[in-house]
Amino acid sequence: MAPATLTALAEEKTLQESFVRDEDERPKVAYNQFSDEIPVISLAGIDEVVGGKRAEICKKIVEACEDWGIFQVVDHGVDAKLISEMTRLAKEFFALPPEEKLRFDMSGGKKGGFIVSSHLQGEAVQDWREIVTYFSYPLRSRDYSRWPDKPEGWRPVTEEYSEKLMGLACKLLEVLSEAMGLEKEALTKACVDMDQKVVVNFYPKCPQPDLTLGLKRHTDPGTITLLLQDLVGGLQATRDNGNTWITVQPVEGAFVVNLGDHGHYLSNGRFKNADHQAVVNSNCSRLSIATFQNPATEATVYPLKIEEGVKPVLEAPITFAEMYRRKMSKDLELARLKKLAKEQAFQDVEKAKLEAKPIEDILA
Ligand code: OGA
Ligand code: NI
């Protein structure tokens, strides 16, 4: 069982057992050992078609998507004041006393609100994070009773933030559509009625950060994600299946953009669905705000274009709901196999111990 909030646990000397990960899942690189491998791309001039500015920017974006599926954008047009207001409110929310946050407790299947670790059920190990999440698009999905009402100003600021980020996401999807040789709206249209979900992540300082993760390794399921992070650092990416990791260098006012599974499938695998995780540290807490742009559940998932002689990454078109279901059941299956392997290893060791013992000791 996850604790109600992490406030008290963050003050303890040792990490509570439920957050301790298997050795192979623990951080390999420090939260503040930054890499500059992920490109930081300025969007200044992206609408200037004449003169070649747009083409130059698009090229960088496309290369990053082919390479990592992750990049950062600056000069993106989202007002710095709006960003700092959004960040301030989010920080203030997590600083509220536990009982205030728990007024929005979403455990038990509520859609939106506050929770420790994850809203997904059946996780074996807990993530060292608190989240507050809400659905912001389509408009009819907004349930304001699940949006925090504190601190004051949360609703108007988050509404504006959501709108601006929807605009930025669509702009980036236009670039990728063009790169695929399709009309600008191709990717957004493939989402049918684009969903947007905001997850504010709060990673308190952690007594034993080497044993745990703030957010375990994953790919985002949706089309594209825009992440705003503070300057602490902790977002890590891998492109060799977890062998080596890099920590993304935080850049003031930038959004980290990554593609999810949907974006990956629509591009027939040309664009990567970034494999990533978040690590924590014992010095200070960290805040990030993830804005997920997802297709409607009934949207079709299938490559929009398949080059001649290339095999499609999916056997047949499926709905986004089905894609998500398969992802979840694959994760559960992997967890099950891992558990079995661990039990087997334990039994093998016990058996070896037994076999090494003199027979008198066993009979005694
Ligand atoms: C996410 C995510 C990373 C971070 O919320 O899906 O990957 O650094 N967050 O908070
Ligand atoms: Ni993610």
Tab-separated table of C-alpha atoms and ligand atoms in Angstrom:
chain	number	residue	atom	x	y	z
A	1	MET	CA	0.000	0.000	0.000
A	2	ALA	CA	1.255	3.432	-0.853
A	3	PRO	CA	1.315	5.911	2.016
A	4	ALA	CA	-1.137	8.798	1.838
A	5	THR	CA	1.563	11.402	1.177
A	6	LEU	CA	5.376	11.419	1.160
A	7	THR	CA	5.693	14.339	3.582
A	8	ALA	CA	6.594	12.223	6.610
A	9	LEU	CA	8.634	9.603	4.719
A	10	ALA	CA	10.878	12.266	3.216
A	11	GLU	CA	12.114	13.073	6.731
A	12	GLU	CA	13.099	9.506	7.603
A	13	LYS	CA	16.682	8.212	7.550
A	14	THR	CA	15.974	5.183	5.427
A	15	LEU	CA	13.713	4.490	2.531
A	16	GLN	CA	10.514	2.599	3.173
A	17	GLU	CA	10.701	-0.911	1.693
A	18	SER	CA	7.838	-0.406	-0.763
A	19	PHE	CA	9.968	2.081	-2.754
A	20	VAL	CA	13.074	-0.107	-3.019
A	21	ARG	CA	13.664	-1.295	-6.583
A	22	ASP	CA	15.523	-4.321	-7.859
A	23	GLU	CA	19.145	-3.576	-8.554
A	24	ASP	CA	18.727	-3.645	-12.333
A	25	GLU	CA	16.120	-0.877	-12.179
A	26	ARG	CA	18.048	1.515	-9.941
A	27	PRO	CA	19.624	4.738	-11.249
A	28	LYS	CA	22.873	4.285	-13.184
A	29	VAL	CA	23.673	7.980	-13.610
A	30	ALA	CA	23.425	10.817	-11.089
A	31	TYR	CA	20.486	13.217	-11.221
A	32	ASN	CA	22.829	16.162	-11.818
A	33	GLN	CA	25.350	14.620	-14.190
A	34	PHE	CA	23.949	16.432	-17.181
A	35	SER	CA	24.419	15.586	-20.815
A	36	ASP	CA	23.983	17.923	-23.761
A	37	GLU	CA	23.180	15.108	-26.191
A	38	ILE	CA	19.513	16.050	-26.359
A	39	PRO	CA	19.288	19.053	-28.690
A	40	VAL	CA	17.891	22.379	-27.507
A	41	ILE	CA	16.032	23.863	-30.467
A	42	SER	CA	14.927	27.482	-30.793
A	43	LEU	CA	11.549	27.887	-32.451
A	44	ALA	CA	12.160	31.577	-33.195
A	45	GLY	CA	11.137	32.104	-36.802
A	46	ILE	CA	9.335	28.788	-37.235
A	47	ASP	CA	6.524	30.528	-39.148
A	48	GLU	CA	8.942	32.165	-41.601
A	49	VAL	CA	8.595	29.958	-44.619
A	50	VAL	CA	10.325	32.358	-46.978
A	51	GLY	CA	14.008	32.690	-46.205
A	52	GLY	CA	14.348	29.100	-45.080
A	53	LYS	CA	14.111	29.599	-41.310
A	54	ARG	CA	11.224	27.155	-40.976
A	55	ALA	CA	12.998	24.496	-43.013
A	56	GLU	CA	16.097	24.802	-40.846
A	57	ILE	CA	14.172	24.430	-37.586
A	58	CYS	CA	12.067	21.555	-38.892
A	59	LYS	CA	15.172	19.674	-39.926
A	60	LYS	CA	16.517	19.821	-36.372
A	61	ILE	CA	13.222	18.656	-34.890
A	62	VAL	CA	12.903	15.776	-37.302
A	63	GLU	CA	16.482	14.633	-36.709
A	64	ALA	CA	15.936	14.671	-32.960
A	65	CYS	CA	12.765	12.624	-33.352
A	66	GLU	CA	14.548	10.049	-35.489
A	67	ASP	CA	17.471	9.904	-33.152
A	68	TRP	CA	16.068	10.022	-29.623
A	69	GLY	CA	12.399	10.888	-29.806
A	70	ILE	CA	13.223	13.658	-27.370
A	71	PHE	CA	14.434	17.262	-27.628
A	72	GLN	CA	13.998	20.615	-25.915
A	73	VAL	CA	12.404	23.752	-27.302
A	74	VAL	CA	13.071	27.382	-26.388
A	75	ASP	CA	11.576	30.557	-27.903
A	76	HIS	CA	8.379	28.525	-28.114
A	77	GLY	CA	6.043	31.446	-27.638
A	78	VAL	CA	4.547	30.367	-24.303
A	79	ASP	CA	4.739	33.400	-22.051
A	80	ALA	CA	7.444	33.202	-19.370
A	81	LYS	CA	5.095	34.784	-16.832
A	82	LEU	CA	2.461	32.107	-17.435
A	83	ILE	CA	5.104	29.425	-16.967
A	84	SER	CA	6.319	30.896	-13.699
A	85	GLU	CA	2.754	31.322	-12.414
A	86	MET	CA	1.949	27.723	-13.268
A	87	THR	CA	5.120	26.554	-11.529
A	88	ARG	CA	4.474	28.671	-8.467
A	89	LEU	CA	0.931	27.362	-8.053
A	90	ALA	CA	2.063	23.773	-8.508
A	91	LYS	CA	4.792	24.175	-5.878
A	92	GLU	CA	2.325	25.751	-3.480
A	93	PHE	CA	-0.109	22.907	-3.970
A	94	PHE	CA	2.435	20.291	-2.925
A	95	ALA	CA	3.491	22.408	0.043
A	96	LEU	CA	-0.054	22.244	1.422
A	97	PRO	CA	-0.584	20.064	4.510
A	98	PRO	CA	-1.352	16.400	3.699
A	99	GLU	CA	-5.037	16.707	4.600
A	100	GLU	CA	-5.510	19.504	2.058
A	101	LYS	CA	-3.928	17.488	-0.741
A	102	LEU	CA	-5.925	14.447	0.262
A	103	ARG	CA	-9.177	16.314	-0.315
A	104	PHE	CA	-8.416	15.492	-3.961
A	105	ASP	CA	-7.323	11.919	-3.297
A	106	MET	CA	-7.916	9.932	-6.465
A	107	SER	CA	-7.215	6.441	-5.133
A	108	GLY	CA	-10.185	4.210	-5.765
A	109	GLY	CA	-10.434	5.059	-9.435
A	110	LYS	CA	-11.432	8.732	-9.498
A	111	LYS	CA	-10.522	10.525	-12.709
A	112	GLY	CA	-8.162	13.259	-11.677
A	113	GLY	CA	-6.821	14.519	-8.367
A	114	PHE	CA	-3.915	13.804	-6.033
A	115	ILE	CA	-2.096	10.542	-5.404
A	116	VAL	CA	1.243	9.146	-4.290
A	117	SER	CA	3.328	7.196	-6.791
A	118	SER	CA	0.912	6.332	-9.583
A	119	HIS	CA	-2.727	6.109	-10.486
A	120	LEU	CA	-2.087	2.801	-12.220
A	121	GLN	CA	-3.043	-0.190	-10.134
A	122	GLY	CA	-0.963	-3.224	-9.399
A	123	GLU	CA	2.512	-1.701	-9.347
A	124	ALA	CA	4.915	-3.891	-7.385
A	125	VAL	CA	7.222	-1.062	-6.310
A	126	GLN	CA	6.131	2.504	-5.618
A	127	ASP	CA	7.492	5.548	-7.411
A	128	TRP	CA	8.923	8.250	-5.158
A	129	ARG	CA	6.580	10.997	-6.275
A	130	GLU	CA	3.328	12.733	-5.553
A	131	ILE	CA	1.168	13.801	-8.467
A	132	VAL	CA	-1.806	15.965	-9.139
A	133	THR	CA	-3.477	15.309	-12.452
A	134	TYR	CA	-6.443	16.614	-14.394
A	135	PHE	CA	-7.986	16.241	-17.824
A	136	SER	CA	-8.071	19.488	-19.760
A	137	TYR	CA	-9.134	18.555	-23.321
A	138	PRO	CA	-11.517	17.931	-24.926
A	139	LEU	CA	-13.414	20.621	-23.052
A	140	ARG	CA	-16.296	18.293	-22.254
A	141	SER	CA	-13.887	16.038	-20.318
A	142	ARG	CA	-13.129	18.787	-17.815
A	143	ASP	CA	-14.356	17.890	-14.375
A	144	TYR	CA	-13.543	20.941	-12.324
A	145	SER	CA	-14.469	19.123	-9.130
A	146	ARG	CA	-11.279	17.076	-9.655
A	147	TRP	CA	-9.062	20.144	-10.189
A	148	PRO	CA	-7.463	21.571	-7.050
A	149	ASP	CA	-9.227	24.677	-5.779
A	150	LYS	CA	-6.139	25.745	-3.844
A	151	PRO	CA	-3.924	27.677	-4.144
A	152	GLU	CA	-6.069	30.507	-5.355
A	153	GLY	CA	-5.859	31.092	-9.089
A	154	TRP	CA	-5.229	27.473	-9.976
A	155	ARG	CA	-8.119	27.201	-12.398
A	156	PRO	CA	-7.629	30.295	-14.602
A	157	VAL	CA	-3.876	29.787	-14.771
A	158	THR	CA	-4.073	26.090	-15.606
A	159	GLU	CA	-6.770	26.782	-18.191
A	160	GLU	CA	-4.559	29.243	-19.977
A	161	TYR	CA	-1.550	26.977	-19.660
A	162	SER	CA	-3.495	24.064	-21.152
A	163	GLU	CA	-4.633	26.125	-24.089
A	164	LYS	CA	-1.162	27.444	-24.884
A	165	LEU	CA	0.371	24.005	-24.655
A	166	MET	CA	-2.278	22.514	-26.909
A	167	GLY	CA	-1.283	25.159	-29.467
A	168	LEU	CA	2.421	24.402	-29.146
A	169	ALA	CA	1.868	20.644	-29.396
A	170	CYS	CA	-0.185	21.047	-32.570
A	171	LYS	CA	2.519	23.235	-34.075
A	172	LEU	CA	5.114	20.536	-33.433
A	173	LEU	CA	2.837	17.870	-34.875
A	174	GLU	CA	2.528	19.966	-38.031
A	175	VAL	CA	6.286	19.834	-38.438
A	176	LEU	CA	6.296	16.061	-38.098
A	177	SER	CA	3.361	15.671	-40.485
A	178	GLU	CA	5.203	17.681	-43.114
A	179	ALA	CA	8.322	15.633	-42.575
A	180	MET	CA	6.288	12.541	-43.364
A	181	GLY	CA	5.229	14.119	-46.633
A	182	LEU	CA	1.668	14.584	-45.421
A	183	GLU	CA	-0.589	17.582	-45.032
A	184	LYS	CA	0.080	19.715	-41.940
A	185	GLU	CA	-2.979	18.516	-40.054
A	186	ALA	CA	-2.370	14.808	-40.664
A	187	LEU	CA	-1.163	13.920	-37.164
A	188	THR	CA	-3.712	16.000	-35.272
A	189	LYS	CA	-6.488	14.609	-37.469
A	190	ALA	CA	-5.295	11.096	-36.678
A	191	CYS	CA	-5.972	11.933	-33.025
A	192	VAL	CA	-9.643	12.549	-33.940
A	193	ASP	CA	-10.397	14.777	-30.982
A	194	MET	CA	-7.137	15.365	-29.200
A	195	ASP	CA	-7.074	14.660	-25.482
A	196	GLN	CA	-4.874	16.563	-23.119
A	197	LYS	CA	-3.970	15.418	-19.652
A	198	VAL	CA	-1.749	17.370	-17.293
A	199	VAL	CA	0.277	15.570	-14.638
A	200	VAL	CA	2.144	17.702	-12.139
A	201	ASN	CA	4.942	15.624	-10.632
A	202	PHE	CA	6.435	16.463	-7.265
A	203	TYR	CA	9.513	14.496	-6.254
A	204	PRO	CA	10.341	15.178	-2.601
A	205	LYS	CA	13.950	14.867	-1.499
A	206	CYS	CA	14.574	11.253	-0.799
A	207	PRO	CA	16.541	9.586	2.028
A	208	GLN	CA	18.087	6.901	-0.221
A	209	PRO	CA	17.753	8.038	-3.821
A	210	ASP	CA	20.113	5.342	-5.139
A	211	LEU	CA	17.625	2.619	-4.282
A	212	THR	CA	14.596	4.038	-6.004
A	213	LEU	CA	13.177	6.052	-8.888
A	214	GLY	CA	10.901	9.055	-8.920
A	215	LEU	CA	9.198	7.570	-11.934
A	216	LYS	CA	10.105	4.180	-13.320
A	217	ARG	CA	11.292	3.616	-16.846
A	218	HIS	CA	8.565	3.926	-19.481
A	219	THR	CA	7.507	5.303	-22.822
A	220	ASP	CA	4.546	7.673	-22.855
A	221	PRO	CA	1.561	6.045	-24.570
A	222	GLY	CA	0.282	9.111	-26.411
A	223	THR	CA	1.268	11.195	-29.408
A	224	ILE	CA	3.511	13.878	-27.931
A	225	THR	CA	4.391	15.100	-24.424
A	226	LEU	CA	5.580	18.530	-23.338
A	227	LEU	CA	7.440	18.569	-20.040
A	228	LEU	CA	8.287	21.633	-18.031
A	229	GLN	CA	10.931	20.896	-15.420
A	230	ASP	CA	12.668	23.020	-12.820
A	231	LEU	CA	16.460	23.348	-12.723
A	232	VAL	CA	17.132	20.485	-10.295
A	233	GLY	CA	17.448	17.730	-12.897
A	234	GLY	CA	16.358	14.103	-12.827
A	235	LEU	CA	14.825	13.312	-16.208
A	236	GLN	CA	16.833	10.571	-17.894
A	237	ALA	CA	16.626	8.948	-21.304
A	238	THR	CA	18.095	5.849	-22.900
A	239	ARG	CA	18.212	4.769	-26.508
A	240	ASP	CA	19.961	1.441	-26.047
A	241	ASN	CA	17.293	-0.350	-24.061
A	242	GLY	CA	18.505	0.826	-20.672
A	243	ASN	CA	22.208	-0.006	-20.992
A	244	THR	CA	23.280	3.610	-20.838
A	245	TRP	CA	21.359	6.605	-19.572
A	246	ILE	CA	21.768	10.317	-19.933
A	247	THR	CA	20.361	13.015	-17.662
A	248	VAL	CA	18.668	15.804	-19.592
A	249	GLN	CA	20.217	19.195	-18.841
A	250	PRO	CA	17.519	21.460	-17.425
A	251	VAL	CA	17.133	24.687	-19.382
A	252	GLU	CA	15.235	27.595	-17.850
A	253	GLY	CA	11.880	28.146	-19.540
A	254	ALA	CA	12.334	25.278	-22.013
A	255	PHE	CA	9.935	22.433	-22.695
A	256	VAL	CA	11.269	18.938	-23.048
A	257	VAL	CA	9.335	17.399	-25.916
A	258	ASN	CA	9.084	13.671	-26.378
A	259	LEU	CA	7.132	11.390	-28.622
A	260	GLY	CA	4.998	8.594	-27.270
A	261	ASP	CA	3.936	5.220	-28.641
A	262	HIS	CA	1.128	6.683	-30.740
A	263	GLY	CA	3.534	9.089	-32.479
A	264	HIS	CA	5.952	6.209	-33.000
A	265	TYR	CA	3.356	3.964	-34.625
A	266	LEU	CA	1.883	6.679	-36.843
A	267	SER	CA	5.344	7.358	-38.259
A	268	ASN	CA	5.850	3.629	-38.808
A	269	GLY	CA	8.688	3.636	-36.303
A	270	ARG	CA	10.619	6.439	-37.958
A	271	PHE	CA	10.165	8.668	-34.920
A	272	LYS	CA	11.251	7.150	-31.612
A	273	ASN	CA	9.046	6.839	-28.593
A	274	ALA	CA	11.543	8.064	-26.025
A	275	ASP	CA	12.383	5.567	-23.294
A	276	HIS	CA	12.727	7.589	-20.096
A	277	GLN	CA	12.556	7.735	-16.304
A	278	ALA	CA	12.996	10.227	-13.479
A	279	VAL	CA	15.537	9.867	-10.674
A	280	VAL	CA	15.435	11.648	-7.336
A	281	ASN	CA	18.033	13.018	-4.931
A	282	SER	CA	18.610	13.681	-1.239
A	283	ASN	CA	19.351	17.395	-1.536
A	284	CYS	CA	16.155	18.961	-2.732
A	285	SER	CA	12.700	18.303	-4.066
A	286	ARG	CA	11.918	18.615	-7.764
A	287	LEU	CA	8.886	19.671	-9.749
A	288	SER	CA	7.898	18.855	-13.311
A	289	ILE	CA	4.694	19.429	-15.227
A	290	ALA	CA	3.930	16.913	-17.964
A	291	THR	CA	1.308	17.745	-20.562
A	292	PHE	CA	0.261	14.659	-22.485
A	293	GLN	CA	-1.364	14.993	-25.868
A	294	ASN	CA	-3.232	11.797	-26.626
A	295	PRO	CA	-5.544	10.623	-29.367
A	296	ALA	CA	-9.187	9.919	-28.556
A	297	THR	CA	-9.660	6.365	-27.267
A	298	GLU	CA	-11.502	5.359	-30.440
A	299	ALA	CA	-8.824	6.839	-32.755
A	300	THR	CA	-7.146	4.363	-35.089
A	301	VAL	CA	-3.520	3.519	-34.469
A	302	TYR	CA	-1.710	2.580	-37.672
A	303	PRO	CA	1.127	4.105	-39.730
A	304	LEU	CA	-0.135	7.060	-41.757
A	305	LYS	CA	2.332	6.246	-44.471
A	306	ILE	CA	4.394	3.170	-45.215
A	307	GLU	CA	7.372	3.526	-47.513
A	308	GLU	CA	7.623	1.023	-50.301
A	309	GLY	CA	9.307	-2.193	-49.296
A	310	VAL	CA	9.051	-1.350	-45.587
A	311	LYS	CA	7.088	-3.526	-43.214
A	312	PRO	CA	4.411	-1.852	-41.115
A	313	VAL	CA	5.197	-1.750	-37.362
A	314	LEU	CA	1.669	-2.957	-36.637
A	315	GLU	CA	0.016	-5.984	-38.176
A	316	ALA	CA	-3.369	-4.323	-38.401
A	317	PRO	CA	-5.056	-1.086	-37.368
A	318	ILE	CA	-6.178	-1.017	-33.722
A	319	THR	CA	-7.851	1.596	-31.585
A	320	PHE	CA	-5.857	3.690	-29.127
A	321	ALA	CA	-7.769	1.986	-26.321
A	322	GLU	CA	-6.605	-1.391	-27.602
A	323	MET	CA	-3.035	-0.144	-28.013
A	324	TYR	CA	-3.068	1.012	-24.408
A	325	ARG	CA	-4.563	-2.240	-23.175
A	326	ARG	CA	-1.827	-4.233	-24.938
A	327	LYS	CA	0.857	-1.989	-23.470
A	328	MET	CA	-0.502	-2.530	-19.978
A	329	SER	CA	-0.794	-6.281	-20.334
A	330	LYS	CA	2.722	-6.496	-21.755
A	331	ASP	CA	4.022	-4.571	-18.731
A	332	LEU	CA	2.175	-6.890	-16.379
A	333	GLU	CA	3.547	-9.931	-18.194
A	334	LEU	CA	7.105	-8.598	-17.932
A	335	ALA	CA	6.604	-7.967	-14.227
A	336	ARG	CA	5.299	-11.512	-13.808
A	337	LEU	CA	8.263	-13.038	-15.656
A	338	LYS	CA	10.651	-10.978	-13.601
A	339	LYS	CA	9.060	-12.146	-10.377
A	340	LEU	CA	9.264	-15.757	-11.552
A	341	ALA	CA	12.929	-15.350	-12.497
A	342	LYS	CA	13.652	-13.928	-9.062
A	343	GLU	CA	11.913	-16.793	-7.309
A	344	GLN	CA	13.758	-19.268	-9.514
A	345	ALA	CA	17.106	-17.644	-8.701
A	346	PHE	CA	16.270	-17.807	-4.991
A	347	GLN	CA	15.377	-21.481	-5.252
A	348	ASP	CA	18.551	-22.226	-7.187
A	349	VAL	CA	20.671	-20.610	-4.482
A	350	GLU	CA	18.850	-22.523	-1.755
A	351	LYS	CA	19.294	-25.734	-3.684
A	352	ALA	CA	22.997	-25.074	-4.204
A	353	LYS	CA	23.400	-24.364	-0.482
A	354	LEU	CA	21.664	-27.599	0.355
A	355	GLU	CA	23.808	-29.571	-2.037
A	356	ALA	CA	26.979	-28.059	-0.598
A	357	LYS	CA	26.105	-29.177	2.909
A	358	PRO	CA	27.477	-32.438	4.308
A	359	ILE	CA	24.722	-35.006	4.588
A	360	GLU	CA	25.068	-35.171	8.417
A	361	ASP	CA	24.084	-31.482	8.628
A	362	ILE	CA	21.010	-31.983	6.524
A	363	LEU	CA	19.843	-35.001	8.476
A	364	ALA	CA	20.588	-33.368	11.820
B	1	OGA	C1	6.026	11.590	-17.125
B	1	OGA	C2	7.484	11.783	-17.125
B	1	OGA	C3	9.436	12.861	-16.229
B	1	OGA	C4	9.843	13.858	-15.208
B	1	OGA	O1	5.354	12.249	-16.293
B	1	OGA	O2	5.556	10.781	-17.947
B	1	OGA	O3	8.146	11.099	-17.854
B	1	OGA	O4	11.016	14.238	-15.238
B	1	OGA	N1	8.022	12.674	-16.272
B	1	OGA	O5	9.034	14.228	-14.360
B	2	NI	NI	6.938	10.091	-19.320
